[in-house]
Amino acid sequence: MKIYYSIPFLLIVTLQLCTSTFGSLAKPLNLPKKLPAEAFLSFDHYHKTCPDAESIISQKVAAWVKKDPTLAPAIIRLHFHDCTVRGCDASILLNYPRSERAAYASKTLRGFEVIDDIKAELEKRCPKAVSCADILTAATRDATILVGGPFWQVPFGRRDGRISLAKEAEMVPQGHENITALLEFFQARGLDILDLVTLSGAHTIGRSTCHSLMNRLYNFNGTRKPDPSLNFYYLNLLRRRCKGEMDLVYLDAITPRTFDTVYYTNLQRKVGLLSTDQLLFSDARTTQFVEAFATQPFLFESQFAVSMVKLGNVQVLTRPNEGEIRVNCNFVNRV
Ligand code: HEM
Ligand SMILES: *[C@@H]1O[C@H](CO)[C@@H](O)[C@H](O)[C@H]1NC(C)=O
Ligand SMILES: *[C@@H]1O[C@H](CO)[C@@H](O)[C@H](O)[C@H]1NC(C)=O
């Protein structure tokens, strides 16, 4: 297991807290009025209120993934869809008509039962203490380790949102976008071009429905020909596997269950499953990052840890007046 501590993150937070504490004693300084929300996340957030939270979460995730290994990628994808819609606030878990979870774009999301099970256990041990957003964030880190990925430390203190709208979930990229659209989507959430290429590397594990790539196989955007950026043998393999829209194919055809850099070497060989995967190699803005990760596994692993911490901090709710600690991840608390 490889360990990366987010030292830069810690330093920044500590510095900001110091300047604000001492700044208020001294004369008014020209400091920003408000700390960023993520400055209120901390590694010891549950040390008093639920010291075993992290180990309970990791034990539960391990047990579920042992029973069904496909849940590891499912949880990781759930976290991505949570964090990119209204931030990491567990809004994807809210379960009612017209919530994010009910969106068309959320149709193949899975793993909700894992989070529900963890939440039920945590409510027994430390009622109303641990947020659903923190559970999903930690479970994602644990799922990554279970498939052979890197470790990173998760700061805690996310609160759960009360708003969840299907139409916002439809904005999450579906695999047919161009790189400009992906970059804009990421940038709007404080994630940059390196985060885009790095986090796309999560497609080194897991599966997709054929629906998400069908247009590449026979009639690529109206040309009546397959996508020319598909390797000939891979195209034929996919045509055989994809008889129906709901059939499943591996995102990484070569090592589908291992967290490695084969996702990137696949792109160099025109063996990327989604159009958005393959474009990372052909677009001049992202090629260099693909090349770097394809040849330097350690670079990918360490950057993946860094980018995942960033993803987990997107638009978090951390102030007492924002959000709540949900009792059941499926519903907002009753007032
Ligand atoms: C960059 C833009 C992204 C696009 C366009 C995209 C698109 C997709 C699509 C279309 C699928 C298959 C859905 C289906 O048809 O069943 C998928 C699966 C998946 N995505 Fe992404 N994704 C993106 C970024 C990410 C990120 C940032 C992560 C996590 C860090 C992620 C993790 C996953 C995982 C693990 C799966 C497999 C899920 C499973 O096996 O159940 N994706 N993605
Ligand atoms: C990329 O996609 C966006 C949004 O769908 C579209 O407006 C734009 O024209 C596309 N750009 C290119 C270069 O195809
Ligand atoms: C089809 O896709 C290619 C590659 O992404 C793109 O260059 C082209 O503009 C697209 N054509 C249409 C009609 O959308």
Short mmCIF file of C-alpha atoms and ligand atoms in Angstrom, two decimals:
data_model
loop_
_atom_site.label_atom_id
_atom_site.label_comp_id
_atom_site.label_asym_id
_atom_site.label_seq_id
_atom_site.Cartn_x
_atom_site.Cartn_y
_atom_site.Cartn_z
CA MET A 1 0.00 0.00 0.00
CA LYS A 2 1.34 3.40 -0.91
CA ILE A 3 0.74 6.41 1.27
CA TYR A 4 0.49 10.02 0.23
CA TYR A 5 -0.26 12.66 2.80
CA SER A 6 -1.66 15.89 1.50
CA ILE A 7 1.03 18.03 3.03
CA PRO A 8 0.44 21.05 0.80
CA PHE A 9 -3.25 20.96 1.73
CA LEU A 10 -2.46 20.73 5.45
CA LEU A 11 -0.01 23.61 5.25
CA ILE A 12 -2.43 25.86 3.45
CA VAL A 13 -5.23 25.14 5.90
CA THR A 14 -2.97 25.62 8.92
CA LEU A 15 -1.60 28.86 7.56
CA GLN A 16 -5.04 30.18 6.81
CA LEU A 17 -6.32 29.27 10.28
CA CYS A 18 -3.30 30.95 11.90
CA THR A 19 -3.64 34.13 9.93
CA SER A 20 -7.33 34.34 10.74
CA THR A 21 -6.88 33.68 14.46
CA PHE A 22 -4.06 36.14 14.98
CA GLY A 23 -5.37 38.50 12.39
CA SER A 24 -8.46 39.12 14.49
CA LEU A 25 -6.37 40.08 17.52
CA ALA A 26 -4.27 42.54 15.63
CA LYS A 27 -5.35 45.51 13.56
CA PRO A 28 -7.72 44.74 10.70
CA LEU A 29 -5.66 43.23 7.95
CA ASN A 30 -6.42 43.01 4.30
CA LEU A 31 -7.37 39.34 4.57
CA PRO A 32 -10.23 37.67 2.76
CA LYS A 33 -13.38 37.90 4.90
CA LYS A 34 -14.31 34.28 4.58
CA LEU A 35 -12.20 31.16 4.72
CA PRO A 36 -12.91 28.71 1.92
CA ALA A 37 -15.42 26.06 2.99
CA GLU A 38 -12.87 23.27 2.68
CA ALA A 39 -10.67 24.96 5.32
CA PHE A 40 -13.18 23.66 7.88
CA LEU A 41 -12.57 20.04 6.93
CA SER A 42 -10.11 18.24 9.20
CA PHE A 43 -8.56 14.83 9.73
CA ASP A 44 -9.69 14.71 13.37
CA HIS A 45 -13.26 15.86 12.79
CA TYR A 46 -14.74 12.64 14.26
CA HIS A 47 -12.07 11.96 16.88
CA LYS A 48 -14.45 12.95 19.68
CA THR A 49 -17.88 12.29 18.17
CA CYS A 50 -17.20 8.99 16.38
CA PRO A 51 -13.61 7.79 16.73
CA ASP A 52 -14.27 4.49 14.95
CA ALA A 53 -16.09 6.00 11.98
CA GLU A 54 -13.26 5.49 9.52
CA SER A 55 -12.58 1.89 10.51
CA ILE A 56 -16.28 1.01 10.49
CA ILE A 57 -16.56 2.42 6.98
CA SER A 58 -13.52 0.54 5.69
CA GLN A 59 -14.64 -2.77 7.23
CA LYS A 60 -18.07 -2.44 5.68
CA VAL A 61 -16.69 -1.53 2.26
CA ALA A 62 -14.29 -4.48 2.39
CA ALA A 63 -17.11 -6.89 3.26
CA TRP A 64 -19.38 -5.64 0.47
CA VAL A 65 -16.63 -5.62 -2.16
CA LYS A 66 -15.57 -9.12 -1.15
CA LYS A 67 -19.12 -10.31 -1.86
CA ASP A 68 -19.45 -8.28 -5.06
CA PRO A 69 -16.21 -6.82 -6.52
CA THR A 70 -18.17 -4.72 -9.05
CA LEU A 71 -19.24 -2.50 -6.15
CA ALA A 72 -15.74 -0.95 -5.89
CA PRO A 73 -15.96 0.92 -9.21
CA ALA A 74 -19.64 1.63 -8.58
CA ILE A 75 -18.87 3.49 -5.34
CA ILE A 76 -16.05 5.49 -6.94
CA ARG A 77 -18.37 6.61 -9.75
CA LEU A 78 -21.08 7.51 -7.23
CA HIS A 79 -18.65 9.87 -5.50
CA PHE A 80 -17.78 11.54 -8.83
CA HIS A 81 -21.46 12.10 -9.58
CA ASP A 82 -22.05 13.40 -6.06
CA CYS A 83 -19.17 15.87 -6.03
CA THR A 84 -19.75 17.33 -9.50
CA VAL A 85 -23.39 18.20 -8.82
CA ARG A 86 -23.77 20.73 -5.98
CA GLY A 87 -20.50 19.56 -4.48
CA CYS A 88 -19.77 16.56 -2.26
CA ASP A 89 -22.98 16.86 -0.25
CA ALA A 90 -24.54 13.41 -0.75
CA SER A 91 -27.26 14.99 -2.90
CA ILE A 92 -26.91 12.02 -5.26
CA LEU A 93 -28.15 9.73 -2.48
CA LEU A 94 -31.48 11.50 -1.96
CA ASN A 95 -34.12 9.16 -3.22
CA TYR A 96 -37.34 10.66 -4.46
CA PRO A 97 -38.93 11.63 -7.79
CA ARG A 98 -36.93 14.32 -9.62
CA SER A 99 -33.90 14.04 -7.31
CA GLU A 100 -30.44 13.65 -8.92
CA ARG A 101 -30.68 9.93 -8.40
CA ALA A 102 -33.85 9.81 -10.52
CA ALA A 103 -32.12 11.52 -13.46
CA TYR A 104 -31.57 9.74 -16.77
CA ALA A 105 -27.82 10.33 -16.35
CA SER A 106 -27.91 8.48 -13.02
CA LYS A 107 -29.66 5.40 -14.38
CA THR A 108 -26.66 3.07 -14.12
CA LEU A 109 -25.30 4.37 -10.80
CA ARG A 110 -24.99 1.61 -8.22
CA GLY A 111 -23.75 0.98 -4.70
CA PHE A 112 -26.40 2.94 -2.77
CA GLU A 113 -27.04 -0.07 -0.51
CA VAL A 114 -23.41 0.00 0.67
CA ILE A 115 -23.71 3.59 1.89
CA ASP A 116 -27.11 2.83 3.49
CA ASP A 117 -25.62 -0.13 5.35
CA ILE A 118 -22.65 1.91 6.62
CA LYS A 119 -24.97 4.71 7.67
CA ALA A 120 -27.24 2.34 9.60
CA GLU A 121 -24.23 0.99 11.51
CA LEU A 122 -22.89 4.47 12.25
CA GLU A 123 -26.30 5.64 13.48
CA LYS A 124 -26.19 2.79 16.01
CA ARG A 125 -22.67 3.63 17.18
CA CYS A 126 -22.74 7.44 17.05
CA PRO A 127 -26.20 8.80 16.22
CA LYS A 128 -26.47 11.94 14.08
CA ALA A 129 -22.72 12.42 13.94
CA VAL A 130 -21.33 11.24 10.61
CA SER A 131 -22.57 12.79 7.37
CA CYS A 132 -23.52 10.75 4.32
CA ALA A 133 -21.16 12.91 2.24
CA ASP A 134 -18.20 11.96 4.46
CA ILE A 135 -19.22 8.29 4.35
CA LEU A 136 -19.27 8.28 0.54
CA THR A 137 -15.93 10.11 0.37
CA ALA A 138 -14.18 7.69 2.73
CA ALA A 139 -15.82 4.66 1.11
CA THR A 140 -14.43 5.81 -2.26
CA ARG A 141 -10.90 5.93 -0.87
CA ASP A 142 -11.36 2.46 0.65
CA ALA A 143 -12.77 1.04 -2.60
CA THR A 144 -9.76 2.42 -4.46
CA ILE A 145 -7.34 0.66 -2.12
CA LEU A 146 -9.25 -2.61 -2.49
CA VAL A 147 -8.71 -2.63 -6.25
CA GLY A 148 -4.99 -1.87 -5.83
CA GLY A 149 -5.02 1.91 -6.01
CA PRO A 150 -3.19 4.43 -3.81
CA PHE A 151 -4.11 5.53 -0.29
CA TRP A 152 -4.84 9.13 0.61
CA GLN A 153 -6.00 10.75 3.80
CA VAL A 154 -9.58 12.00 3.75
CA PRO A 155 -10.35 15.20 5.65
CA PHE A 156 -13.82 15.13 7.25
CA GLY A 157 -16.57 17.59 8.11
CA ARG A 158 -18.75 17.65 4.98
CA ARG A 159 -22.40 18.30 5.70
CA ASP A 160 -25.29 16.84 3.71
CA GLY A 161 -27.24 19.00 1.29
CA ARG A 162 -30.99 19.43 1.34
CA ILE A 163 -31.41 20.07 -2.37
CA SER A 164 -31.21 17.52 -5.19
CA LEU A 165 -32.48 18.21 -8.70
CA ALA A 166 -32.54 15.70 -11.55
CA LYS A 167 -31.95 18.36 -14.17
CA GLU A 168 -28.62 19.30 -12.54
CA ALA A 169 -27.50 15.67 -12.63
CA GLU A 170 -28.10 15.58 -16.39
CA MET A 171 -25.12 17.95 -16.79
CA VAL A 172 -22.61 15.25 -15.77
CA PRO A 173 -20.63 14.18 -18.87
CA GLN A 174 -21.92 11.00 -20.50
CA GLY A 175 -19.02 10.02 -22.74
CA HIS A 176 -19.86 11.78 -26.03
CA GLU A 177 -18.56 15.27 -25.12
CA ASN A 178 -15.52 16.99 -26.63
CA ILE A 179 -12.48 17.90 -24.51
CA THR A 180 -13.46 21.58 -24.39
CA ALA A 181 -16.78 20.67 -22.80
CA LEU A 182 -15.07 18.34 -20.30
CA LEU A 183 -12.52 21.02 -19.39
CA GLU A 184 -15.24 23.58 -18.83
CA PHE A 185 -17.22 21.16 -16.68
CA PHE A 186 -14.16 20.43 -14.55
CA GLN A 187 -13.01 24.05 -14.36
CA ALA A 188 -16.40 25.18 -13.10
CA ARG A 189 -15.76 22.88 -10.13
CA GLY A 190 -12.20 24.02 -9.44
CA LEU A 191 -10.64 21.05 -11.21
CA ASP A 192 -8.01 21.59 -13.90
CA ILE A 193 -6.78 19.82 -17.01
CA LEU A 194 -4.41 17.60 -15.00
CA ASP A 195 -7.30 16.57 -12.74
CA LEU A 196 -9.34 15.69 -15.83
CA VAL A 197 -6.72 13.34 -17.26
CA THR A 198 -5.86 11.91 -13.84
CA LEU A 199 -9.40 11.29 -12.61
CA SER A 200 -10.42 9.80 -15.96
CA GLY A 201 -7.88 7.15 -14.99
CA ALA A 202 -10.57 5.79 -12.66
CA HIS A 203 -11.80 4.11 -15.85
CA THR A 204 -8.96 1.63 -15.31
CA ILE A 205 -11.63 -0.39 -13.49
CA GLY A 206 -15.34 -0.93 -13.91
CA ARG A 207 -17.81 -1.32 -16.71
CA SER A 208 -20.04 0.66 -19.01
CA THR A 209 -23.31 -0.12 -20.68
CA CYS A 210 -22.99 -0.37 -24.45
CA HIS A 211 -25.44 2.50 -24.64
CA SER A 212 -22.61 4.91 -23.75
CA LEU A 213 -20.50 3.93 -26.79
CA MET A 214 -22.96 2.50 -29.33
CA ASN A 215 -22.59 5.55 -31.57
CA ARG A 216 -18.89 4.70 -32.01
CA LEU A 217 -19.56 1.22 -33.38
CA TYR A 218 -21.71 1.69 -36.48
CA ASN A 219 -22.66 5.25 -37.23
CA PHE A 220 -20.21 7.67 -35.64
CA ASN A 221 -21.96 11.02 -35.45
CA GLY A 222 -23.84 10.52 -38.68
CA THR A 223 -21.00 9.18 -40.87
CA ARG A 224 -22.45 5.64 -41.20
CA LYS A 225 -18.96 4.45 -40.34
CA PRO A 226 -17.42 3.44 -37.00
CA ASP A 227 -15.29 5.89 -35.04
CA PRO A 228 -11.93 5.94 -36.89
CA SER A 229 -10.15 6.30 -33.55
CA LEU A 230 -11.19 2.73 -32.60
CA ASN A 231 -8.64 -0.05 -33.05
CA PHE A 232 -9.92 -2.53 -35.68
CA TYR A 233 -9.79 -5.61 -33.42
CA TYR A 234 -11.22 -3.74 -30.48
CA LEU A 235 -14.07 -2.49 -32.68
CA ASN A 236 -14.91 -6.05 -33.67
CA LEU A 237 -14.73 -7.22 -30.07
CA LEU A 238 -17.11 -4.45 -29.00
CA ARG A 239 -19.51 -5.19 -31.86
CA ARG A 240 -19.67 -8.80 -30.65
CA ARG A 241 -20.13 -7.83 -27.00
CA CYS A 242 -22.65 -5.08 -27.62
CA LYS A 243 -25.79 -6.78 -28.87
CA GLY A 244 -28.04 -4.54 -26.83
CA GLU A 245 -27.77 -1.10 -25.22
CA MET A 246 -27.77 -2.56 -21.72
CA ASP A 247 -24.97 -5.09 -22.31
CA LEU A 248 -21.87 -4.39 -20.25
CA VAL A 249 -18.26 -3.95 -21.40
CA TYR A 250 -15.11 -3.27 -19.41
CA LEU A 251 -13.79 0.28 -19.43
CA ASP A 252 -10.24 -1.15 -19.43
CA ALA A 253 -10.34 -4.11 -21.83
CA ILE A 254 -6.91 -5.47 -20.82
CA THR A 255 -6.82 -5.33 -16.99
CA PRO A 256 -10.46 -4.56 -16.06
CA ARG A 257 -10.21 -5.26 -12.33
CA THR A 258 -6.82 -3.75 -11.50
CA PHE A 259 -6.03 -0.17 -10.73
CA ASP A 260 -3.10 0.47 -13.05
CA THR A 261 -1.91 2.63 -15.95
CA VAL A 262 -3.06 0.23 -18.65
CA TYR A 263 -6.03 2.61 -19.14
CA TYR A 264 -3.50 5.10 -20.55
CA THR A 265 -1.52 2.62 -22.66
CA ASN A 266 -4.87 1.49 -24.10
CA LEU A 267 -5.48 5.04 -25.31
CA GLN A 268 -2.12 5.00 -27.11
CA ARG A 269 -3.32 1.86 -28.94
CA LYS A 270 -6.79 3.18 -29.84
CA VAL A 271 -8.34 0.90 -27.22
CA GLY A 272 -10.21 3.51 -25.19
CA LEU A 273 -13.82 2.52 -24.55
CA LEU A 274 -15.56 5.86 -24.38
CA SER A 275 -15.07 8.56 -26.95
CA THR A 276 -14.15 10.89 -24.05
CA ASP A 277 -11.40 8.46 -22.98
CA GLN A 278 -9.91 8.21 -26.47
CA LEU A 279 -10.04 11.98 -27.01
CA LEU A 280 -7.68 12.50 -24.05
CA PHE A 281 -4.99 10.97 -26.22
CA SER A 282 -5.86 12.69 -29.50
CA ASP A 283 -6.46 16.19 -28.13
CA ALA A 284 -3.23 18.22 -28.12
CA ARG A 285 -4.08 19.76 -24.76
CA THR A 286 -4.12 16.41 -22.93
CA THR A 287 -1.82 14.07 -24.91
CA GLN A 288 1.28 14.91 -22.87
CA PHE A 289 -0.43 13.91 -19.62
CA VAL A 290 -1.59 10.60 -21.09
CA GLU A 291 1.96 9.89 -22.30
CA ALA A 292 3.41 10.73 -18.88
CA PHE A 293 0.99 8.45 -16.99
CA ALA A 294 1.35 5.63 -19.52
CA THR A 295 5.07 5.43 -18.81
CA GLN A 296 5.22 6.41 -15.13
CA PRO A 297 2.83 4.44 -12.90
CA PHE A 298 4.11 6.12 -9.73
CA LEU A 299 3.37 9.54 -11.17
CA PHE A 300 -0.21 8.47 -11.92
CA GLU A 301 -0.77 6.96 -8.48
CA SER A 302 0.53 9.96 -6.58
CA GLN A 303 -1.38 12.42 -8.77
CA PHE A 304 -4.55 10.32 -8.50
CA ALA A 305 -4.36 10.64 -4.71
CA VAL A 306 -3.91 14.41 -4.99
CA SER A 307 -6.73 14.86 -7.52
CA MET A 308 -9.11 12.66 -5.51
CA VAL A 309 -8.58 14.84 -2.42
CA LYS A 310 -9.42 17.83 -4.65
CA LEU A 311 -12.54 16.10 -6.01
CA GLY A 312 -13.64 15.27 -2.46
CA ASN A 313 -13.37 18.93 -1.46
CA VAL A 314 -15.45 20.36 -4.31
CA GLN A 315 -18.06 22.84 -3.08
CA VAL A 316 -18.35 21.18 0.31
CA LEU A 317 -20.82 22.41 2.90
CA THR A 318 -18.94 22.84 6.16
CA ARG A 319 -20.48 25.70 8.13
CA PRO A 320 -23.05 24.90 10.85
CA ASN A 321 -25.71 26.92 9.05
CA GLU A 322 -25.20 24.97 5.80
CA GLY A 323 -26.78 21.56 5.25
CA GLU A 324 -27.29 18.98 7.97
CA ILE A 325 -26.15 15.59 9.22
CA ARG A 326 -28.72 13.36 7.58
CA VAL A 327 -30.10 10.49 9.65
CA ASN A 328 -31.02 8.43 6.58
CA CYS A 329 -28.97 9.07 3.45
CA ASN A 330 -32.07 8.68 1.27
CA PHE A 331 -34.03 11.58 2.77
CA VAL A 332 -33.50 15.00 4.25
CA ASN A 333 -34.20 15.22 7.98
CA ARG A 334 -37.70 16.19 9.02
CA VAL A 335 -37.88 19.59 10.69
C1 HEM B 1 -14.16 12.91 -17.48
C2 HEM B 1 -15.42 12.73 -17.66
C3 HEM B 1 -16.11 11.42 -17.42
C4 HEM B 1 -16.98 10.85 -18.28
C5 HEM B 1 -17.45 11.40 -19.62
C6 HEM B 1 -17.39 9.60 -17.69
C7 HEM B 1 -18.30 8.75 -18.26
C8 HEM B 1 -18.60 7.49 -17.79
C9 HEM B 1 -19.52 6.59 -18.41
C10 HEM B 1 -20.34 6.88 -19.66
C11 HEM B 1 -19.52 5.45 -17.69
C12 HEM B 1 -20.36 4.19 -17.96
C13 HEM B 1 -21.80 4.46 -17.60
C14 HEM B 1 -22.70 3.36 -18.13
O1 HEM B 1 -23.05 3.43 -19.29
O2 HEM B 1 -23.01 2.43 -17.37
C15 HEM B 1 -18.60 5.62 -16.60
C16 HEM B 1 -18.30 4.67 -15.64
C17 HEM B 1 -17.42 4.88 -14.62
N1 HEM B 1 -16.84 6.07 -14.27
FE1 HEM B 1 -16.74 7.72 -15.40
N2 HEM B 1 -16.76 9.43 -16.51
C18 HEM B 1 -15.96 10.52 -16.30
C19 HEM B 1 -15.18 10.76 -15.19
C20 HEM B 1 -15.07 9.91 -14.12
C21 HEM B 1 -14.38 10.21 -12.90
C22 HEM B 1 -13.73 11.54 -12.58
C23 HEM B 1 -14.46 9.11 -12.12
C24 HEM B 1 -13.92 8.89 -10.73
C25 HEM B 1 -12.90 9.52 -10.22
C26 HEM B 1 -15.17 8.10 -12.87
C27 HEM B 1 -15.38 6.81 -12.45
C28 HEM B 1 -16.08 5.87 -13.17
C29 HEM B 1 -16.13 4.46 -12.79
C30 HEM B 1 -15.36 3.81 -11.66
C31 HEM B 1 -17.00 3.84 -13.69
C32 HEM B 1 -17.41 2.37 -13.71
C33 HEM B 1 -18.68 2.21 -12.89
C34 HEM B 1 -19.11 0.76 -12.71
O3 HEM B 1 -18.37 -0.17 -13.06
O4 HEM B 1 -20.20 0.58 -12.13
N3 HEM B 1 -15.54 8.63 -14.06
N4 HEM B 1 -18.06 6.89 -16.68
C1 LIG B 2 -17.70 21.13 -28.01
O1 LIG B 2 -18.93 20.93 -27.36
C2 LIG B 2 -19.61 22.14 -27.07
C3 LIG B 2 -20.79 21.81 -26.18
O2 LIG B 2 -21.49 20.69 -26.64
C4 LIG B 2 -20.00 22.81 -28.38
O3 LIG B 2 -20.70 24.01 -28.13
C5 LIG B 2 -18.73 23.11 -29.15
O4 LIG B 2 -19.04 23.62 -30.41
C6 LIG B 2 -17.87 21.86 -29.33
N1 LIG B 2 -16.57 22.23 -29.84
C7 LIG B 2 -15.98 21.60 -30.84
C8 LIG B 2 -14.63 22.09 -31.21
O5 LIG B 2 -16.50 20.65 -31.42
C1 LIG B 3 -17.74 13.90 -35.39
O1 LIG B 3 -16.72 13.68 -34.49
C2 LIG B 3 -15.45 14.17 -34.87
C3 LIG B 3 -14.43 13.71 -33.87
O2 LIG B 3 -14.82 14.02 -32.56
C4 LIG B 3 -15.53 15.68 -34.99
O3 LIG B 3 -14.29 16.19 -35.41
C5 LIG B 3 -16.59 16.05 -35.96
O4 LIG B 3 -16.73 17.44 -35.99
C6 LIG B 3 -17.90 15.38 -35.61
N1 LIG B 3 -18.87 15.61 -36.66
C7 LIG B 3 -20.09 16.02 -36.42
C8 LIG B 3 -20.98 16.14 -37.60
O5 LIG B 3 -20.50 16.27 -35.30
#
